[in-house]
Each structure stands twice: as structure tokens, then as C-alpha cells.
Amino acid sequence: ACGPQLANSPTVIVMVGLPARGKTYISKKLTRYLNWIGVPTKVFNVGEYRREAVKHYSSYDFFRPDNEEAMKVRRQCALAALRDVKLYLTEEAGQIAVFDATNTTRERRGMILNFAKENGFKVFFIESVCNDPTVVASNVMEVKLSSPDYRDCNSTDAMEDFMKRINCYQASYQPLDPDDYDRELSLIKVIDVGRRFLVNRVQDHIQSRIVYYLMNIHVQPRTIYLCRHGESEFNLKGRIGGDSGLSNRGKKFAVALNKFVEEQNLKDLKVWTSQLKRTIQTAEALQLPYEQWKALNEIDAGVCEEMTYEEIREQHPEEFALRDQDKYYYRYPSGESYQDLVQRLEPVIMELERQENVLVICHQAVMRCLLAYFLDKSADEMPYLKCPLHTVLKLTPVAYGCRVESISLNIEAVNTHRERLEEAKKGPNPLMRRNSVTPLASPEPTKKPRINSFEEHVAVSSALPGCVPQEVPTQMPGQ
Amino acid sequence: SPARELTQNPLQKTWEPYNNGLPAGHSAQRGVCMTNCPTLIVMVGLPARGKTYISKKLTRYLNWIGVPTKEFNVGQYRRDLVKKYKSFEFFLPDNEEGLKIRKQCALAALNDVRQYLSEENGHVAVFDATNTTRERRETIYKFGEENGYKTFFVESVCVDPEVIAANIVQVKLGSPDYVDCSNDEATEDFMKRIECYKNSYETLDETLDKDLSYIKIMDVGRSYLVNRVMDHIQSRIVYYLMNIHVTPRSIYLCRHGESELNLKGRIGGDPGLSVRGKEFAKSLAQFINEQNIKDLKVWTSQMKRTIQTAEALGVPYEQWKVLNEIDAGVCEEMTYEEIQENYPLEFALRDQDKYRYRYPKGESYEDLVQRLEPVIMELERQENVLVICHQAVMRCLLAYFLDKPAEQLPYLKCPLHTVLKLTPVAYG
């Protein structure tokens, strides 16, 4: 699979900014996006290295510029993180490393630039500048008070200490200066949470995509609702694809969805559907304006369109087996793969980032792809995410991630979920991976609580022969 | 109230609700950008800073992605009013007569903007003039507000004398204003013309203009300042402006070599090359060699026939699924005769509106444009590129470069075994 070379030399993204300016928020969100579009990316948060090194945080005194002992430790942590950056980019097939620290002095940034130069990495700076005290205070409340640093403090004490911590950096803060000192650097300065941007010397495609993404995200509270169309006539018959209308139960779901939406009492809800009849019929019951997106159409099953799984197994046994081998990469003959879906859904994700309250009425495979983006799931997990009919997933941004609530509207429907076959031999052709869109879950250097989501489902299983998928390599030298 | 019935539009195959047999409103097609209120783009900058270049290019891009856009060049209004240009003195800041005429032209252009956006279904108007004073910009902004338009400023700032001189050579010497002048005379006069604006030039300011939506482009794209992007279309405009460049380069477009299905008169499918197709691939390799192109990138679709063609070149190539030929749905691998026999209604519909016509379970040219947009964006970023693709795809790409409207696009001539070499020059 396809597309421009997303990156050639690895890139180090260097965050810059005082504490509580959203650096870690941006780091994590950007990493999630890049991994979803298939660019292996990892965050290296120097604060976490510091917490490893200095088991107990006592107070802001640690960050005082005249605290020599602490300065030594902090520098060592930065160097340790850079060592891991080098490992990730040179030996672990990483493409982008996000170096998440304050990096507020020219000296520190100079050190990083030298490091990158020695190793042949590109460097792209992302600075977050914000002087609005309301925003800073709100950030501190949202993510700092619950930090491990303050686990033994009450909120007031924690807030007070953190503000003193920020002060420690103010005197030595040298913002990026693209007009003069930093003229030659590639950078974006995000000012006042995205009101304003300064962009300098974008070097390549991936930096251009990063800039575009950063310019489209916002922090306004809002909710995204994902659901499938109501049960369709084809669902009832166990047939995949096609363009059938809603069954009676599907129509009931549409009515229930209307009630649900009303009860949510939202300001300005946008409703999006695909261009297939079943999602449009569902939206019609809402009596709200809706927009149809062809990009939200269900995965194209090509020659298998409108068949049942039994018919596919009978008429295309090899295809049937191949799909269970590697459901993410598998492309239906004359159809699409999940990998193709991710590419076609990228503009939907971008527009979702721009919007506020949105309800997306789509399809099983499509919903799995979108959900994988929001919940940071890898290509491996994506095709098996549970997205049952007649269930709404309510996604709310919170702290550094996304809270998900699963709401069943209690209308009976068939179960269209097929579990992963544990016995299927894994091991896709490594050639398939090159230059390909392979959503990865963002790697986590330290243990974090996982977001729990869905209910148990009945497993569907069948026996399979093993075979290795064939695929034309995407990049080949000529003869 | 009961759910409305849906009917499928026979041409575009889209589902629409209907009431009493007539299509009812309520849903919108997500073409690409749904603009709700019209947008007024206001260019800002001294002469020879690329304002018209940007206006025309942006207009071309927006129209191609389906956003009706038109540019209004105030200089053109001035040329229409003042039949003969004498000298830079027309632009002196104390030339009352000149100032009166120039203001008149600006107002005439704004009037046409209003007509286009409010009466002719235009979505975006690009107001191309220097607009270098805050006073002028306020007048325009008020005009926008009165009419319910969103205003977005695009300023081009450049102090590099080489760039300015190059711009003058590219587009000013050939201007109707200088038709009777030698190049030296024209250059001298134009430099004095620029001077007329300098004293009163008020660049978009971080504080004074903090509530306006704008992008400031510095040094031909070295850096950008973006302030208060309001909506989707402004975000797309910013993205586009940040990806274009002016480095000379060439884009080569061609189709795969003749395929086995071409020989049989069948459309679509995934056949290999015919014997003659393979010969074309070899000739293409030779042609490319002779062109002696620096750092040529080669792109193909994921269909066998383009890949086979690229293989003959002996250079690395990238496969793009979005470069695949238009999906003819149920008509895949048929001949036109078979389509006419088996689907006479479809056959007729296609000829009625070939751009919007979508094959049953397939695609339309309109769908193609949407899926090719990332290709165009990446082509803008790149330098020398050879795109080996397919007939309908090539027509779409060509329409973008040659500014052909939707009605003409499906009929552009893209024969097999022919390479189109595109080189940016002046405004086109």
C-alpha cells in the first residue's frame, strides 16, 4: 500500500515551552495521529525519566535554577531520554521521536540539534506559548494535580507548588526566535492554544502534515458519538456489504437514536452519514440536517459483496482463510482492506478534530477504524474492536486521552462480530510492511492504566488452513 | 412524524429523501468543503510580491475541488477604465485623479464580488489588489460583514530584491501596461511604482489586527504567520498555500502502455500490457533518459498495467491506490456495446452528465477528484514527477493543471502512448 514516502530520515520532534502549556497533550495526541496513519512514533517524556531517577518528588525546590544537584540529575535524565530516542530511531524502526520536555533554553536546544546532526536525524520544534492565566490554571487542574508528583498533596498545595515550579523556568526561558536567532530551524510556534501559529521552514511531507494537524486540533470540550446504521435487511440474512435498507428492528433503533440524541441535549450537533441507504435512513429519523460522506461508506468487499460468510467460504476458500490470517492487511479481490479504509478515513478524522459535537452514523469496519484512532489501538487490534449494532459509543476528551462510554439502546439486533481466530498462523510477509499505512498503538514506556471498554461477546470460530498472504511489494527497484 | 422515503438519484446514485414525489432538502452532499457563508479572500502586499500568482493558483485549486471561486483583479478594472497606462506617476500618493480612479475601480470590483457571492452562487471571491493600508482593509472588511461574508486576508511579504526582480521579469514586463516599452524602461518604471506604495504600507500587525483571520506568507514560503483560522475552507486554504512552491520543475503525465483489455475494447479490470504496451514502456524509459531529469519521482497506481509500465524504467517508483482508474462498478470489464445493451439507461445517463455520473456500485469523475486531492497536494510539494496513471485519472489531474471546468474534464484528450509535459510558467 501506498502514498508518498511519509518520511525518509527519522525526525526528532522537540517540544518547547513552560510547564502547563500543553506540551505533553500535544505530544501524545500527535503521536496517536501519526501512529494511526502508519508512521511509527513514540513519545519520550523527560519528566517520567526524572520520576524514575528521583523516586519521591518533594517540592518545587527541585526545579530551582540554583539547585546544582538537581540540575545534574535533570540533565542526566534528558541525556538518558535522548539515548532512548537514538535507539528507537536507529534500531527499533521508529520514524519519529517526540522529545517532550521544556527545552526552554537555547543551550539545551543546541545540545539536541548537535545530537540530531551526529545521528542524521531531522529536527522539528513545536513550541507552545500561552500567557493566559486562566488556561494555565485550567491545565494545572486537568493534568498536574493528579500527577504522581502530587499524589500526597491536596489540590491547593499542589497548585501553589506547581505555580512556583513554573516560575523557576521563567527567568531562563528563551522562546524560539524564527526572525533572527532561530531563522534556520524548522518549527511551529502554537500561540494561545491555536489562535495563532508561526511556521518556519517546513522541510518535508510529514512536517507539513504535522503542521496541518496541529492547526486543526482544538481543546474545546465536546462529544463525539459513533454508531452504526440500524440493523439492515442484509444483516438479518447474514450478508455483507450491499446497499440494503433498514429492517423493522433497525427502524426501531433509528427512533430510539432520535430519542437518545434529544436526551443528550446538545448544542449544535452535526450528524454525518455515509452514502449508503442504511445510514441515511437512520439519520432521517433524527429530523436534523445531516451530511453524507462517501468516505464513510462500508469497506468494499469486492467480489464478495452481498455474500454470506458461508458462501464466501464455499466459493472463495483461499480468500476466506487469508482474511483471518491478517485481517488488517487483507484486501478483498477488487475491494478494499482495513488499511485502505484508514487512508480514506483520514480526512474524516481531520474534520472531526475541527468540529465540536458530532454524531457519526456509519458501518462496522469504518467504525472500528475511527475508534482505533480515538482509543489509540493498533492495526492488529483494529479489525476486532467490538462495534455491535444498536449501540452508541460516546467519546469525550479527558486529560491526555479519550473517555469512552458504551450505550446500548436496547433494541435487539443480530451480532455481526467475528472473533479473532487464535489458531490462525500469524506472520505476514515483511515486504508488505514497507511504505505502508500500519496503524500502531502509541508505544508506552511506562505502565499506565488502560481504558476498559466493551462487554463480552459470543465467539465465532472455524478451522483454517494456514497460508501466507502474497502481496506485490510497494517499492521495488527497477529491473 | 413517519420517516421520509428515500429515492436514489439515477445519475449520482445518491439517496435523497422525497416528499410527494419531489426531492426534499435536509441533507448535504459532503463534496469536499461545505461552505455555509461565502468567503472573501483579500490579498495584501506590495506590487510584485506574488499576489496575482497566488490568487490565480488558489482559485484554480478551489474550483477543482468543487468550491466555486472567482478572482477579481483590481488592476484589470483599472486597465479597462484607463485605456492607456502612461507611467508610474499614476500611482503617486498625491495624484488625486489617480487615487479617485483607483478607488472607483476597487468599488466596482467589490460590487462584482457581491454579485458573484450573493447572486451567482459563488462560494469564494479572491479580491486581488495591494490593499496595503489598514483603512482600505477596514472598508473591505465592513463590506464583507454587511453582506454576511467571512473575510480571510492573505499577505505576501518579501524583501529579497532578487525575488522581486525575477517576478517583474516573469509577469510584469509582459503586462499590457508595458506593451510599448523596452524591458529596461518597464523595469525602471515598475520599481518606481512599487516605491509609491511603500510609505503608506501597513503590514498586518500582531496587535492591531489580532482579531482578523489571515495568513502572512514570508519570503515565498520560508515562513508563515497564521491568525484565527475560522473554518474548514480557511484551514484548507492555509494548508494549500503552505504546500505550494515556485521552484522550477516539470510534471510528466501519461497513461499505462496499451493493455490487453484496451485491445478488446473493454473498460476497467486489471489486465497486463499488450505487446505494443510493452514497447511503449521501453520507449518511455528511453524518453525519460533523454530528458535528463534531476531527481525524478515516479508514481503509479496499484493496477498491474501502470506498474508494468514503470518497471521498464529501471528506477524506484511509488504505488498509490488513489491513482487507480475510475471504478466502473457493474460495468467493469464490459465493452461499451455491452453496456449499452445491458444498461441502456445508465449508458444514456452517462452521456448526459459525464462528470457527475456515477456507475452503479462504482464511481464518478466527481468522486475521482475527491480521491485525487492528496495526489495534487503532494504534486505541489514535489519537484520533478512522472505520474503513470489511467485515462479518467489523467483527465482529472490535467484539468487541475490546465484549469479546465467540470464540463470539459471528462472529454480532455489523453491518448495512450503520449506523454504530457507540464511546466509552470508565469501565471499558468
PDB file of C-alpha atoms in Angstrom, chain B residues 105-271:
ATOM      1  CA  CYS B 105     -12.077  50.510  -9.562  1.00  0.00           C
ATOM      2  CA  ALA B 106     -11.864  48.906  -6.160  1.00  0.00           C
ATOM      3  CA  LEU B 107     -15.530  49.662  -5.537  1.00  0.00           C
ATOM      4  CA  ALA B 108     -16.531  48.349  -8.929  1.00  0.00           C
ATOM      5  CA  ALA B 109     -14.648  45.150  -8.216  1.00  0.00           C
ATOM      6  CA  LEU B 110     -16.306  44.812  -4.799  1.00  0.00           C
ATOM      7  CA  ASN B 111     -19.664  45.279  -6.423  1.00  0.00           C
ATOM      8  CA  ASP B 112     -18.915  42.412  -8.767  1.00  0.00           C
ATOM      9  CA  VAL B 113     -17.766  40.391  -5.763  1.00  0.00           C
ATOM     10  CA  ARG B 114     -21.118  40.981  -4.148  1.00  0.00           C
ATOM     11  CA  GLN B 115     -22.931  39.910  -7.251  1.00  0.00           C
ATOM     12  CA  TYR B 116     -20.846  36.762  -7.571  1.00  0.00           C
ATOM     13  CA  LEU B 117     -21.201  35.702  -3.947  1.00  0.00           C
ATOM     14  CA  SER B 118     -24.761  36.772  -3.258  1.00  0.00           C
ATOM     15  CA  GLU B 119     -26.457  36.312  -6.618  1.00  0.00           C
ATOM     16  CA  GLU B 120     -24.396  33.920  -8.701  1.00  0.00           C
ATOM     17  CA  ASN B 121     -23.822  31.106  -6.185  1.00  0.00           C
ATOM     18  CA  GLY B 122     -20.157  31.806  -5.831  1.00  0.00           C
ATOM     19  CA  HIS B 123     -18.639  30.457  -2.629  1.00  0.00           C
ATOM     20  CA  VAL B 124     -15.272  32.211  -2.570  1.00  0.00           C
ATOM     21  CA  ALA B 125     -14.165  35.514  -4.090  1.00  0.00           C
ATOM     22  CA  VAL B 126     -10.491  36.457  -4.230  1.00  0.00           C
ATOM     23  CA  PHE B 127     -10.029  40.216  -4.116  1.00  0.00           C
ATOM     24  CA  ASP B 128      -6.649  40.752  -5.738  1.00  0.00           C
ATOM     25  CA  ALA B 129      -5.190  44.223  -5.090  1.00  0.00           C
ATOM     26  CA  THR B 130      -2.429  45.712  -2.942  1.00  0.00           C
ATOM     27  CA  ASN B 131      -4.801  46.526  -0.036  1.00  0.00           C
ATOM     28  CA  THR B 132      -1.734  47.837   1.750  1.00  0.00           C
ATOM     29  CA  THR B 133      -3.410  50.311   4.095  1.00  0.00           C
ATOM     30  CA  ARG B 134      -5.410  49.459   7.180  1.00  0.00           C
ATOM     31  CA  GLU B 135      -8.024  51.944   6.046  1.00  0.00           C
ATOM     32  CA  ARG B 136      -8.592  50.123   2.752  1.00  0.00           C
ATOM     33  CA  ARG B 137      -8.746  46.785   4.534  1.00  0.00           C
ATOM     34  CA  GLU B 138     -11.304  48.089   7.008  1.00  0.00           C
ATOM     35  CA  THR B 139     -13.503  49.252   4.165  1.00  0.00           C
ATOM     36  CA  ILE B 140     -13.363  45.795   2.652  1.00  0.00           C
ATOM     37  CA  TYR B 141     -13.921  44.054   5.986  1.00  0.00           C
ATOM     38  CA  LYS B 142     -17.024  46.169   6.622  1.00  0.00           C
ATOM     39  CA  PHE B 143     -18.248  45.341   3.139  1.00  0.00           C
ATOM     40  CA  GLY B 144     -17.813  41.666   3.994  1.00  0.00           C
ATOM     41  CA  GLU B 145     -19.677  41.988   7.274  1.00  0.00           C
ATOM     42  CA  GLU B 146     -22.567  43.904   5.719  1.00  0.00           C
ATOM     43  CA  ASN B 147     -23.045  41.126   3.208  1.00  0.00           C
ATOM     44  CA  GLY B 148     -22.551  38.192   5.543  1.00  0.00           C
ATOM     45  CA  TYR B 149     -19.179  37.107   4.155  1.00  0.00           C
ATOM     46  CA  LYS B 150     -16.274  35.737   6.166  1.00  0.00           C
ATOM     47  CA  THR B 151     -13.090  37.612   5.361  1.00  0.00           C
ATOM     48  CA  PHE B 152      -9.670  35.998   5.162  1.00  0.00           C
ATOM     49  CA  PHE B 153      -6.543  38.009   4.380  1.00  0.00           C
ATOM     50  CA  VAL B 154      -3.552  36.584   2.505  1.00  0.00           C
ATOM     51  CA  GLU B 155      -0.483  38.807   2.764  1.00  0.00           C
ATOM     52  CA  SER B 156       2.711  38.217   0.864  1.00  0.00           C
ATOM     53  CA  VAL B 157       5.783  39.854   2.342  1.00  0.00           C
ATOM     54  CA  CYS B 158       9.105  39.705   0.585  1.00  0.00           C
ATOM     55  CA  VAL B 159      12.177  41.899   0.794  1.00  0.00           C
ATOM     56  CA  ASP B 160      14.575  39.817  -1.268  1.00  0.00           C
ATOM     57  CA  PRO B 161      15.463  42.036  -4.289  1.00  0.00           C
ATOM     58  CA  GLU B 162      16.304  39.018  -6.432  1.00  0.00           C
ATOM     59  CA  VAL B 163      12.858  37.508  -5.994  1.00  0.00           C
ATOM     60  CA  ILE B 164      11.192  40.806  -6.811  1.00  0.00           C
ATOM     61  CA  ALA B 165      13.324  41.309  -9.901  1.00  0.00           C
ATOM     62  CA  ALA B 166      12.524  37.775 -11.056  1.00  0.00           C
ATOM     63  CA  ASN B 167       8.804  38.380 -10.556  1.00  0.00           C
ATOM     64  CA  ILE B 168       8.992  41.548 -12.601  1.00  0.00           C
ATOM     65  CA  VAL B 169      10.714  39.719 -15.436  1.00  0.00           C
ATOM     66  CA  GLN B 170       8.227  36.815 -15.318  1.00  0.00           C
ATOM     67  CA  VAL B 171       4.961  38.711 -15.285  1.00  0.00           C
ATOM     68  CA  LYS B 172       5.318  42.462 -15.360  1.00  0.00           C
ATOM     69  CA  LEU B 173       7.350  43.057 -18.493  1.00  0.00           C
ATOM     70  CA  GLY B 174       4.701  41.243 -20.485  1.00  0.00           C
ATOM     71  CA  SER B 175       1.854  43.205 -18.899  1.00  0.00           C
ATOM     72  CA  PRO B 176      -0.435  45.266 -21.177  1.00  0.00           C
ATOM     73  CA  ASP B 177       0.796  48.306 -19.202  1.00  0.00           C
ATOM     74  CA  TYR B 178       4.259  47.958 -20.773  1.00  0.00           C
ATOM     75  CA  VAL B 179       3.375  46.812 -24.249  1.00  0.00           C
ATOM     76  CA  ASP B 180       5.205  49.765 -25.850  1.00  0.00           C
ATOM     77  CA  CYS B 181       8.233  49.778 -23.560  1.00  0.00           C
ATOM     78  CA  SER B 182      11.621  48.222 -23.628  1.00  0.00           C
ATOM     79  CA  ASN B 183      12.398  45.833 -20.773  1.00  0.00           C
ATOM     80  CA  ASP B 184      14.726  48.307 -19.095  1.00  0.00           C
ATOM     81  CA  GLU B 185      12.186  51.120 -19.281  1.00  0.00           C
ATOM     82  CA  ALA B 186       9.471  48.860 -17.960  1.00  0.00           C
ATOM     83  CA  THR B 187      11.592  47.613 -15.057  1.00  0.00           C
ATOM     84  CA  GLU B 188      12.620  51.126 -14.100  1.00  0.00           C
ATOM     85  CA  ASP B 189       9.057  52.377 -14.182  1.00  0.00           C
ATOM     86  CA  PHE B 190       7.791  49.404 -12.211  1.00  0.00           C
ATOM     87  CA  MET B 191      10.366  49.844  -9.457  1.00  0.00           C
ATOM     88  CA  LYS B 192       9.180  53.445  -9.070  1.00  0.00           C
ATOM     89  CA  ARG B 193       5.629  52.178  -8.960  1.00  0.00           C
ATOM     90  CA  ILE B 194       6.492  49.924  -6.036  1.00  0.00           C
ATOM     91  CA  GLU B 195       8.030  52.910  -4.254  1.00  0.00           C
ATOM     92  CA  CYS B 196       4.707  54.746  -4.453  1.00  0.00           C
ATOM     93  CA  TYR B 197       3.182  52.204  -2.123  1.00  0.00           C
ATOM     94  CA  LYS B 198       5.982  51.790   0.351  1.00  0.00           C
ATOM     95  CA  ASN B 199       5.407  54.811   2.547  1.00  0.00           C
ATOM     96  CA  SER B 200       1.788  54.035   3.223  1.00  0.00           C
ATOM     97  CA  TYR B 201       2.230  50.270   3.560  1.00  0.00           C
ATOM     98  CA  GLU B 202       0.817  48.962   6.834  1.00  0.00           C
ATOM     99  CA  THR B 203       1.603  45.302   7.150  1.00  0.00           C
ATOM    100  CA  LEU B 204      -0.832  43.047   9.062  1.00  0.00           C
ATOM    101  CA  ASP B 205       0.062  43.623  12.662  1.00  0.00           C
ATOM    102  CA  GLU B 206       0.138  41.170  15.551  1.00  0.00           C
ATOM    103  CA  THR B 207      -1.664  43.565  17.880  1.00  0.00           C
ATOM    104  CA  LEU B 208      -3.674  45.935  15.703  1.00  0.00           C
ATOM    105  CA  ASP B 209      -5.018  43.135  13.524  1.00  0.00           C
ATOM    106  CA  LYS B 210      -5.274  40.446  16.164  1.00  0.00           C
ATOM    107  CA  ASP B 211      -8.963  39.827  15.557  1.00  0.00           C
ATOM    108  CA  LEU B 212      -8.662  39.302  11.823  1.00  0.00           C
ATOM    109  CA  SER B 213      -8.294  35.931  10.129  1.00  0.00           C
ATOM    110  CA  TYR B 214      -5.200  35.880   7.984  1.00  0.00           C
ATOM    111  CA  ILE B 215      -2.068  34.195   6.762  1.00  0.00           C
ATOM    112  CA  LYS B 216       1.122  36.124   6.225  1.00  0.00           C
ATOM    113  CA  ILE B 217       3.476  34.449   3.784  1.00  0.00           C
ATOM    114  CA  MET B 218       7.098  35.467   4.209  1.00  0.00           C
ATOM    115  CA  ASP B 219       9.883  35.120   1.681  1.00  0.00           C
ATOM    116  CA  VAL B 220       7.975  32.987  -0.796  1.00  0.00           C
ATOM    117  CA  GLY B 221       7.023  30.416   1.801  1.00  0.00           C
ATOM    118  CA  ARG B 222      10.040  30.233   4.068  1.00  0.00           C
ATOM    119  CA  SER B 223       7.772  31.098   6.977  1.00  0.00           C
ATOM    120  CA  TYR B 224       4.106  31.751   7.700  1.00  0.00           C
ATOM    121  CA  LEU B 225       2.083  33.514  10.326  1.00  0.00           C
ATOM    122  CA  VAL B 226      -1.452  32.192  10.657  1.00  0.00           C
ATOM    123  CA  ASN B 227      -4.039  34.003  12.764  1.00  0.00           C
ATOM    124  CA  ARG B 228      -7.546  32.887  13.737  1.00  0.00           C
ATOM    125  CA  VAL B 229      -8.457  30.312  11.134  1.00  0.00           C
ATOM    126  CA  MET B 230     -12.237  30.254  11.388  1.00  0.00           C
ATOM    127  CA  ASP B 231     -13.482  27.279   9.453  1.00  0.00           C
ATOM    128  CA  HIS B 232     -12.805  24.297   7.229  1.00  0.00           C
ATOM    129  CA  ILE B 233     -12.291  26.194   3.996  1.00  0.00           C
ATOM    130  CA  GLN B 234      -9.816  28.610   5.581  1.00  0.00           C
ATOM    131  CA  SER B 235      -7.930  25.657   7.030  1.00  0.00           C
ATOM    132  CA  ARG B 236      -7.743  24.049   3.572  1.00  0.00           C
ATOM    133  CA  ILE B 237      -6.588  27.304   2.021  1.00  0.00           C
ATOM    134  CA  VAL B 238      -3.817  27.644   4.603  1.00  0.00           C
ATOM    135  CA  TYR B 239      -2.729  24.043   4.037  1.00  0.00           C
ATOM    136  CA  TYR B 240      -2.639  24.571   0.271  1.00  0.00           C
ATOM    137  CA  LEU B 241      -0.692  27.838   0.490  1.00  0.00           C
ATOM    138  CA  MET B 242       1.828  26.176   2.771  1.00  0.00           C
ATOM    139  CA  ASN B 243       2.453  23.366   0.299  1.00  0.00           C
ATOM    140  CA  ILE B 244       2.931  25.258  -2.944  1.00  0.00           C
ATOM    141  CA  HIS B 245       6.346  26.470  -4.065  1.00  0.00           C
ATOM    142  CA  VAL B 246       7.868  28.301  -7.002  1.00  0.00           C
ATOM    143  CA  THR B 247      10.939  26.183  -7.690  1.00  0.00           C
ATOM    144  CA  PRO B 248      11.076  25.400 -11.423  1.00  0.00           C
ATOM    145  CA  ARG B 249      10.235  21.801 -12.223  1.00  0.00           C
ATOM    146  CA  SER B 250       8.288  19.624 -14.651  1.00  0.00           C
ATOM    147  CA  ILE B 251       5.408  17.233 -14.173  1.00  0.00           C
ATOM    148  CA  TYR B 252       5.001  14.418 -16.672  1.00  0.00           C
ATOM    149  CA  LEU B 253       1.619  12.724 -17.050  1.00  0.00           C
ATOM    150  CA  CYS B 254       0.976   9.630 -19.094  1.00  0.00           C
ATOM    151  CA  ARG B 255      -1.187   6.529 -19.124  1.00  0.00           C
ATOM    152  CA  HIS B 256      -0.001   2.964 -18.785  1.00  0.00           C
ATOM    153  CA  GLY B 257       1.006   1.251 -22.012  1.00  0.00           C
ATOM    154  CA  GLU B 258      -1.820  -0.255 -24.067  1.00  0.00           C
ATOM    155  CA  SER B 259      -3.377  -3.147 -22.141  1.00  0.00           C
ATOM    156  CA  GLU B 260      -4.916  -6.444 -23.190  1.00  0.00           C
ATOM    157  CA  LEU B 261      -8.351  -5.125 -22.320  1.00  0.00           C
ATOM    158  CA  ASN B 262      -7.730  -1.904 -24.271  1.00  0.00           C
ATOM    159  CA  LEU B 263      -7.196  -4.165 -27.297  1.00  0.00           C
ATOM    160  CA  LYS B 264     -10.537  -5.852 -26.682  1.00  0.00           C
ATOM    161  CA  GLY B 265     -12.334  -2.545 -26.161  1.00  0.00           C
ATOM    162  CA  ARG B 266     -13.146  -3.430 -22.554  1.00  0.00           C
ATOM    163  CA  ILE B 267     -13.092  -0.917 -19.718  1.00  0.00           C
ATOM    164  CA  GLY B 268     -11.597  -1.292 -16.255  1.00  0.00           C
ATOM    165  CA  GLY B 269     -10.280  -4.567 -14.915  1.00  0.00           C
ATOM    166  CA  ASP B 270      -6.662  -5.279 -14.035  1.00  0.00           C
ATOM    167  CA  PRO B 271      -5.083  -6.580 -17.238  1.00  0.00           C
TER     168      PRO B 271
END
